[in-house]
PDB file of N, CA and C in Angstrom:
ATOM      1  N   UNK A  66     -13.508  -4.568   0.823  1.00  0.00           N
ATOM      2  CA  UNK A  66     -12.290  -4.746   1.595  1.00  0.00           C
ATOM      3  C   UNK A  66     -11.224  -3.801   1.065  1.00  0.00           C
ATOM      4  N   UNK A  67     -10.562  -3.154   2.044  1.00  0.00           N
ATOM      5  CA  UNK A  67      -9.167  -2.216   1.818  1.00  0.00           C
ATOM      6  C   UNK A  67      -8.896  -3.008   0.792  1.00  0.00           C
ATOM      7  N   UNK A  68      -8.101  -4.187   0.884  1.00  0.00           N
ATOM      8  CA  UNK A  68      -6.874  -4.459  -0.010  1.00  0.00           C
ATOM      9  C   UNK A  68      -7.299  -4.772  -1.180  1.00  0.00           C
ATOM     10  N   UNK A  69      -8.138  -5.075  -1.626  1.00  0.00           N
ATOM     11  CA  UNK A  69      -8.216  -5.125  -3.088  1.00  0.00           C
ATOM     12  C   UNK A  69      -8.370  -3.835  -3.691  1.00  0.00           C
ATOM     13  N   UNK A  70      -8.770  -2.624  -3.330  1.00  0.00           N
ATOM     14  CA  UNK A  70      -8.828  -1.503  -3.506  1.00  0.00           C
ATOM     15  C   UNK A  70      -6.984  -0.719  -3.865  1.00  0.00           C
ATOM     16  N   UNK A  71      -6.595  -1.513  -2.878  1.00  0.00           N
ATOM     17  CA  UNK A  71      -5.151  -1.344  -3.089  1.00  0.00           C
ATOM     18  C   UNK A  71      -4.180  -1.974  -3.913  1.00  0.00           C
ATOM     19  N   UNK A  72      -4.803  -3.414  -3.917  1.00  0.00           N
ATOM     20  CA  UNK A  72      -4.064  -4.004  -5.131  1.00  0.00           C
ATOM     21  C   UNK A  72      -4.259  -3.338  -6.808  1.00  0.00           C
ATOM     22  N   UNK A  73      -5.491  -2.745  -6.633  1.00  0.00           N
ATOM     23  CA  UNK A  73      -6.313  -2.170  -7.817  1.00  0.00           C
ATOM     24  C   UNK A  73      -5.025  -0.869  -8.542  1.00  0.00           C
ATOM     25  N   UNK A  74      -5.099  -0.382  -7.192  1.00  0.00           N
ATOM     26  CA  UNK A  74      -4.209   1.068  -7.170  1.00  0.00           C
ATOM     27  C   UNK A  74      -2.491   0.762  -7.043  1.00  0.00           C
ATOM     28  N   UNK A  75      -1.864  -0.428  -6.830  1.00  0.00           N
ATOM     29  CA  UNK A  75      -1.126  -0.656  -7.364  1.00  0.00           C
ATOM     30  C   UNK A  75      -0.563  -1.185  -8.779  1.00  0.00           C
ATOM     31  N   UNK A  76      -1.233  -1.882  -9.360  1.00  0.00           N
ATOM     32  CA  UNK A  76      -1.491  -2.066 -10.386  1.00  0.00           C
ATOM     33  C   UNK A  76      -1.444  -0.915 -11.033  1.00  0.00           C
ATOM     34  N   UNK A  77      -2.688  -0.395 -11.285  1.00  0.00           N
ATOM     35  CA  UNK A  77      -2.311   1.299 -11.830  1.00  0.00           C
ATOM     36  C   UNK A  77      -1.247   1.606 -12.092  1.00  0.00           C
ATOM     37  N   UNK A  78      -0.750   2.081 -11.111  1.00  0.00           N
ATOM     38  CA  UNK A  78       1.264   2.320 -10.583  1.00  0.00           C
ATOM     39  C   UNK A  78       2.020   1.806 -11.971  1.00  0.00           C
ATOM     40  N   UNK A  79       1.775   0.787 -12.071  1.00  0.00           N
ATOM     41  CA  UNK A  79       2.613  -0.365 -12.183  1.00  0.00           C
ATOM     42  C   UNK A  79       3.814  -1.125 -11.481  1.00  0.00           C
ATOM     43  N   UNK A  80       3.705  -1.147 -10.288  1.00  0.00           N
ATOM     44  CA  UNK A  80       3.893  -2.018  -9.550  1.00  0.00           C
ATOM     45  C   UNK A  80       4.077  -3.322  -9.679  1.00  0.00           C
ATOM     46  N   UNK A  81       4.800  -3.911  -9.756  1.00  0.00           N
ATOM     47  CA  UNK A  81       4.541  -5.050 -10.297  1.00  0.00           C
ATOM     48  C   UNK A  81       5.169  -6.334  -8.819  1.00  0.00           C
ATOM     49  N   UNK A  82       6.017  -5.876  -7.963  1.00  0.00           N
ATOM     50  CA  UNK A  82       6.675  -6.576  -6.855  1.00  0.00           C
ATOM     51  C   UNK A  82       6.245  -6.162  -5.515  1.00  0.00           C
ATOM     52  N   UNK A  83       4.873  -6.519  -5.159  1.00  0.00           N
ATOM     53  CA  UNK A  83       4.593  -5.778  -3.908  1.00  0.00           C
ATOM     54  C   UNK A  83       4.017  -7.418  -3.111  1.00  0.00           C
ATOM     55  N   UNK A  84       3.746  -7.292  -1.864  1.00  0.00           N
ATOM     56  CA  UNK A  84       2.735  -8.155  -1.404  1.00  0.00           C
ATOM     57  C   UNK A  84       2.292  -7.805   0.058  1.00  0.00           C
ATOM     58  N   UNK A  85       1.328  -8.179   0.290  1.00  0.00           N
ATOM     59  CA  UNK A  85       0.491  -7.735   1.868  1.00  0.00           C
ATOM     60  C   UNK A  85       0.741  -8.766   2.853  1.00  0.00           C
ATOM     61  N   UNK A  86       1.463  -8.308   4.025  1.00  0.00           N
ATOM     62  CA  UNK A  86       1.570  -9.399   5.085  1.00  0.00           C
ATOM     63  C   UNK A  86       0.744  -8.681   6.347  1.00  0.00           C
ATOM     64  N   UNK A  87       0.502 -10.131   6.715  1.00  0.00           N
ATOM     65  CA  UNK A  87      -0.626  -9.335   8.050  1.00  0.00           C
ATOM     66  C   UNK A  87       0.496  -9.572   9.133  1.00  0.00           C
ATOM     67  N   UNK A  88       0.440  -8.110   9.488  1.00  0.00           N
ATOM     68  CA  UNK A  88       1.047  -8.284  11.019  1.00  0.00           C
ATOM     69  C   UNK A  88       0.000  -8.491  12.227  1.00  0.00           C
ATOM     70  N   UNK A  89       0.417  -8.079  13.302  1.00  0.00           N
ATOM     71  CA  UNK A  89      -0.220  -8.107  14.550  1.00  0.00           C
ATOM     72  C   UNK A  89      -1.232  -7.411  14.787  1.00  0.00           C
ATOM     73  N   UNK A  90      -1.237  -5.958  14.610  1.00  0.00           N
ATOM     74  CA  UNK A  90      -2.114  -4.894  14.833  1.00  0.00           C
ATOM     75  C   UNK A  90      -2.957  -4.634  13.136  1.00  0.00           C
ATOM     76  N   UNK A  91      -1.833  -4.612  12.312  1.00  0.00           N
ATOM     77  CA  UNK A  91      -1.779  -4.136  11.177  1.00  0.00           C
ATOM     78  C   UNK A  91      -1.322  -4.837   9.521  1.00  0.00           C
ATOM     79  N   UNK A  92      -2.241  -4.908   8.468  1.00  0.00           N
ATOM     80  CA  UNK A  92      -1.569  -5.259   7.382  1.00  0.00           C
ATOM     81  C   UNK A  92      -0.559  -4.256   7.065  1.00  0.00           C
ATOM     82  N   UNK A  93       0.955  -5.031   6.381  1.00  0.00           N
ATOM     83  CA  UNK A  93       1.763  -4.026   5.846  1.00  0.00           C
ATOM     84  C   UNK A  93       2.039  -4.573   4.044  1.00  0.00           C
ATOM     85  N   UNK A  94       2.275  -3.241   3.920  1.00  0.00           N
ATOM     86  CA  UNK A  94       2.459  -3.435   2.572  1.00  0.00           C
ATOM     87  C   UNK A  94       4.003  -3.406   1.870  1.00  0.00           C
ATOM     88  N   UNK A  95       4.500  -4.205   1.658  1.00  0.00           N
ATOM     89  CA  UNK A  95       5.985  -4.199   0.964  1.00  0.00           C
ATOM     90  C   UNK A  95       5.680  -4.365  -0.571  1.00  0.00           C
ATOM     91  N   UNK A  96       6.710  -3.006  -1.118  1.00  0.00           N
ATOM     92  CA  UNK A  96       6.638  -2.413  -2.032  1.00  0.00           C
ATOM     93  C   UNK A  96       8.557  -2.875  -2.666  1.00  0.00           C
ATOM     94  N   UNK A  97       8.514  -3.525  -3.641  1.00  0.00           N
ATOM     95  CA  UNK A  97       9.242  -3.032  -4.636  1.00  0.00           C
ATOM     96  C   UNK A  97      10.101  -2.594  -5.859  1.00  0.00           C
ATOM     97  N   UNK A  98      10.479  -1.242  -5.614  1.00  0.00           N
ATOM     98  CA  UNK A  98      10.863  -1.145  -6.789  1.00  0.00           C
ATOM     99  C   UNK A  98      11.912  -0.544  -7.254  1.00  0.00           C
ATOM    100  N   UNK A  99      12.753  -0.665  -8.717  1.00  0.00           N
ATOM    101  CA  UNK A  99      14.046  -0.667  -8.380  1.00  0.00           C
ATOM    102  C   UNK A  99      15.060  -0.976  -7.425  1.00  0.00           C
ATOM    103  N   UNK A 100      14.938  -2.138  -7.629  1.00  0.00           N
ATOM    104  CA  UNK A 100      15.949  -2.695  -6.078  1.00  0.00           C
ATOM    105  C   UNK A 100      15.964  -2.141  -5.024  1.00  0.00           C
ATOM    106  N   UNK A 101      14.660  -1.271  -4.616  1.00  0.00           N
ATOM    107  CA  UNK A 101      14.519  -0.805  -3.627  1.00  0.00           C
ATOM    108  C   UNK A 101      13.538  -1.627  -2.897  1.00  0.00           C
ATOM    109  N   UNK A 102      13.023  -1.497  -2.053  1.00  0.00           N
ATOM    110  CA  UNK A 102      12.515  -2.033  -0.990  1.00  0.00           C
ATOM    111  C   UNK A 102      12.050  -1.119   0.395  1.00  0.00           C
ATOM    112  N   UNK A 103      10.388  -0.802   0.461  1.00  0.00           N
ATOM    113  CA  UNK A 103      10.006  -0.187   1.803  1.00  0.00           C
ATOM    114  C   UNK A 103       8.776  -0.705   2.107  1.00  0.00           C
ATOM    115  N   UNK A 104       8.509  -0.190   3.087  1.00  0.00           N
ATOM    116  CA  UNK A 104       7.166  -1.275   3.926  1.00  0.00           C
ATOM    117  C   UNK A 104       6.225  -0.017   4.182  1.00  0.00           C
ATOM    118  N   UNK A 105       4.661   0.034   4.073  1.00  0.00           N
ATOM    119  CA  UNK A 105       3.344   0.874   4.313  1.00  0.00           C
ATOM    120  C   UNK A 105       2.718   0.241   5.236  1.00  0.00           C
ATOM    121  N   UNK A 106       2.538   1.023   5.997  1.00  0.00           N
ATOM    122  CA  UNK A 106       1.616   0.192   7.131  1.00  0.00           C
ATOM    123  C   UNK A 106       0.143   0.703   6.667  1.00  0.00           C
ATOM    124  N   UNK A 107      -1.119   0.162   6.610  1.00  0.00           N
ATOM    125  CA  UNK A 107      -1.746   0.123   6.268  1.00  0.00           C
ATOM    126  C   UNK A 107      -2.757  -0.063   7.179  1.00  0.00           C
ATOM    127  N   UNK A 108      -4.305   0.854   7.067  1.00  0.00           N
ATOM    128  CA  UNK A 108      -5.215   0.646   8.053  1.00  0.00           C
ATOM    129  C   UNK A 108      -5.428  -0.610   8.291  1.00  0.00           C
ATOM    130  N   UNK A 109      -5.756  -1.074   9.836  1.00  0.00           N
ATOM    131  CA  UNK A 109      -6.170  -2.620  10.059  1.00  0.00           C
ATOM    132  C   UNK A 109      -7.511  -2.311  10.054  1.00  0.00           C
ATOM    133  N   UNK A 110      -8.555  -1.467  10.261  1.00  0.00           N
ATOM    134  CA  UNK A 110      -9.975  -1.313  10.265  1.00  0.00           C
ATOM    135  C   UNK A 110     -10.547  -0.279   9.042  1.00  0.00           C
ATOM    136  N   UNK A 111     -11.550  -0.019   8.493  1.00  0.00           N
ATOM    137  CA  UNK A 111     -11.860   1.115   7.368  1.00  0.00           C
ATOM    138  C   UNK A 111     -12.558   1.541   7.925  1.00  0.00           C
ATOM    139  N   UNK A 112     -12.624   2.262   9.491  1.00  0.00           N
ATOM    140  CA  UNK A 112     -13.786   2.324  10.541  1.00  0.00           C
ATOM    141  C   UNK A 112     -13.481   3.668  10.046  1.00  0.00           C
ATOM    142  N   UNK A 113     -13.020   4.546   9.278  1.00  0.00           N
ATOM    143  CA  UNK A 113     -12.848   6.059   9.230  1.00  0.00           C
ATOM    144  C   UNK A 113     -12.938   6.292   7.807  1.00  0.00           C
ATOM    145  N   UNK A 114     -13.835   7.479   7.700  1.00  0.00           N
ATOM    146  CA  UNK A 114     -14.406   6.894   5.943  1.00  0.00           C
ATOM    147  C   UNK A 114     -13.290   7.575   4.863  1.00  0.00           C
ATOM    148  N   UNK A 115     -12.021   7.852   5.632  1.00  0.00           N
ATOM    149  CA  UNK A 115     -11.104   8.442   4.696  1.00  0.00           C
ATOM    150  C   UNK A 115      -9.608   7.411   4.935  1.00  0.00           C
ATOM    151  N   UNK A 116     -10.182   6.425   5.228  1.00  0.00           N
ATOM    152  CA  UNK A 116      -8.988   5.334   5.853  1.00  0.00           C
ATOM    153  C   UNK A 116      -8.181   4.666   3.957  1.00  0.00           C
ATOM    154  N   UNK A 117      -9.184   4.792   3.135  1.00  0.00           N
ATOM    155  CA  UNK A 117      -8.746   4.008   2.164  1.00  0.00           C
ATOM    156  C   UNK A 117      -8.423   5.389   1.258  1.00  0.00           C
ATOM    157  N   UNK A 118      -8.901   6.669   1.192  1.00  0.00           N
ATOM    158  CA  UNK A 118      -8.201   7.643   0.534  1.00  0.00           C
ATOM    159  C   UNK A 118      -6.881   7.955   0.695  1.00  0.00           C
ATOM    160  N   UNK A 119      -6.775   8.306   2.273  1.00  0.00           N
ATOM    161  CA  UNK A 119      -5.325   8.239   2.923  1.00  0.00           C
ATOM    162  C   UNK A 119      -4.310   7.377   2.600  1.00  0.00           C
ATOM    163  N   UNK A 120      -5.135   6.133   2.580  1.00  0.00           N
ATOM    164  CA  UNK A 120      -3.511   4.691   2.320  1.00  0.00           C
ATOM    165  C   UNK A 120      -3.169   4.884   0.705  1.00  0.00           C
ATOM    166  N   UNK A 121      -4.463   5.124  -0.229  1.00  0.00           N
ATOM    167  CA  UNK A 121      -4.027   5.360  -1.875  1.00  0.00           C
ATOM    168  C   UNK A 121      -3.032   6.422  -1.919  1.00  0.00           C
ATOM    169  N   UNK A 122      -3.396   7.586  -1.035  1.00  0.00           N
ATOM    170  CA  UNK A 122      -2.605   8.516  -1.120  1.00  0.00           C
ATOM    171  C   UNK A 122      -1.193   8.522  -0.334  1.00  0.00           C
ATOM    172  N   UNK A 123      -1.222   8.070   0.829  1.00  0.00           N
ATOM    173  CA  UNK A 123       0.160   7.742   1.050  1.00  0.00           C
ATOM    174  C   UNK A 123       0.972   6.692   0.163  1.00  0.00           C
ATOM    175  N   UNK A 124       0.410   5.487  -0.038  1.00  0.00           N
ATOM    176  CA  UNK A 124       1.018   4.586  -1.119  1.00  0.00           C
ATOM    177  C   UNK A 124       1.485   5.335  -2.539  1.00  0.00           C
ATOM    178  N   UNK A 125       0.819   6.271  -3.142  1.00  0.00           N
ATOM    179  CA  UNK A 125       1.542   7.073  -4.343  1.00  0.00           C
ATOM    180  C   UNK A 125       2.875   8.098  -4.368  1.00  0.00           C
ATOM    181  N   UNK A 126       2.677   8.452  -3.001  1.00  0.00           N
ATOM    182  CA  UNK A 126       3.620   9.508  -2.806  1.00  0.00           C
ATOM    183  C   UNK A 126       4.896   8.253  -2.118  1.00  0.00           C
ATOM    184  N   UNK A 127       4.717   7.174  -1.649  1.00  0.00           N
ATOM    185  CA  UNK A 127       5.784   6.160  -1.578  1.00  0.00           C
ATOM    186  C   UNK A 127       6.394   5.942  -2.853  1.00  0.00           C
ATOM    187  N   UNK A 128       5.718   5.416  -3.712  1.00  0.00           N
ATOM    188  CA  UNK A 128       6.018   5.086  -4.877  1.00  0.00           C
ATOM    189  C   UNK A 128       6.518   6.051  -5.960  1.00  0.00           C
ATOM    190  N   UNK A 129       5.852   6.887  -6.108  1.00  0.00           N
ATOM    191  CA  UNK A 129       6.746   8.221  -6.413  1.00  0.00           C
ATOM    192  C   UNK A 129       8.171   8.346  -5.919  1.00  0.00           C
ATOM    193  N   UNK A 130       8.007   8.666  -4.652  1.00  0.00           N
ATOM    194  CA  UNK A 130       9.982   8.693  -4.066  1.00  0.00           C
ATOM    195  C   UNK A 130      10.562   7.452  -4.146  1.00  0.00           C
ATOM    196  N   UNK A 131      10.346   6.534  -4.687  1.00  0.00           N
ATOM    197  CA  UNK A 131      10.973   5.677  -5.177  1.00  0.00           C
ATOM    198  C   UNK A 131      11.522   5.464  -6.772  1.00  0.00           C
ATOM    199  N   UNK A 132      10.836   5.818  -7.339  1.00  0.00           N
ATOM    200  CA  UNK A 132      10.877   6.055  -9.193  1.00  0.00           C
ATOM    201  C   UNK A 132      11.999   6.687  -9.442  1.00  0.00           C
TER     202      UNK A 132
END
């Protein structure tokens, strides 16, 4: 499953204030840090075999511009 893959890779981060809400179409991911606060939308299917490279990699470069 995506999200444990992601919880994995937040962690890493160190992340420590995030959590996954399922929306409608899509899980999102709220991130945060330093009293900041932003939301990742996140694949709802892993039907594309670069669906979970893409979200690690967009999720770092979030977290990065946040630091």
């Amino acid at each position: 499953m995506i999200a444990r893959e992601i919880v994995t890779e937040l962690e890493r981060l160190g992340v420590p204030d995030y959590s996954i809400e399922r929306g409608r179409k899509h899980p999102k991911l709220r991130i945060n840090v330093n009293g900041a606060s932003k939301i990742y939308v996140l694949p709802g299917t892993s039907s594309d075999h670069r669906a979970l490279r893409n979200a690690i990699c967009g999720i770092r470069r979030l977290v990065k511009g946040m630091a």
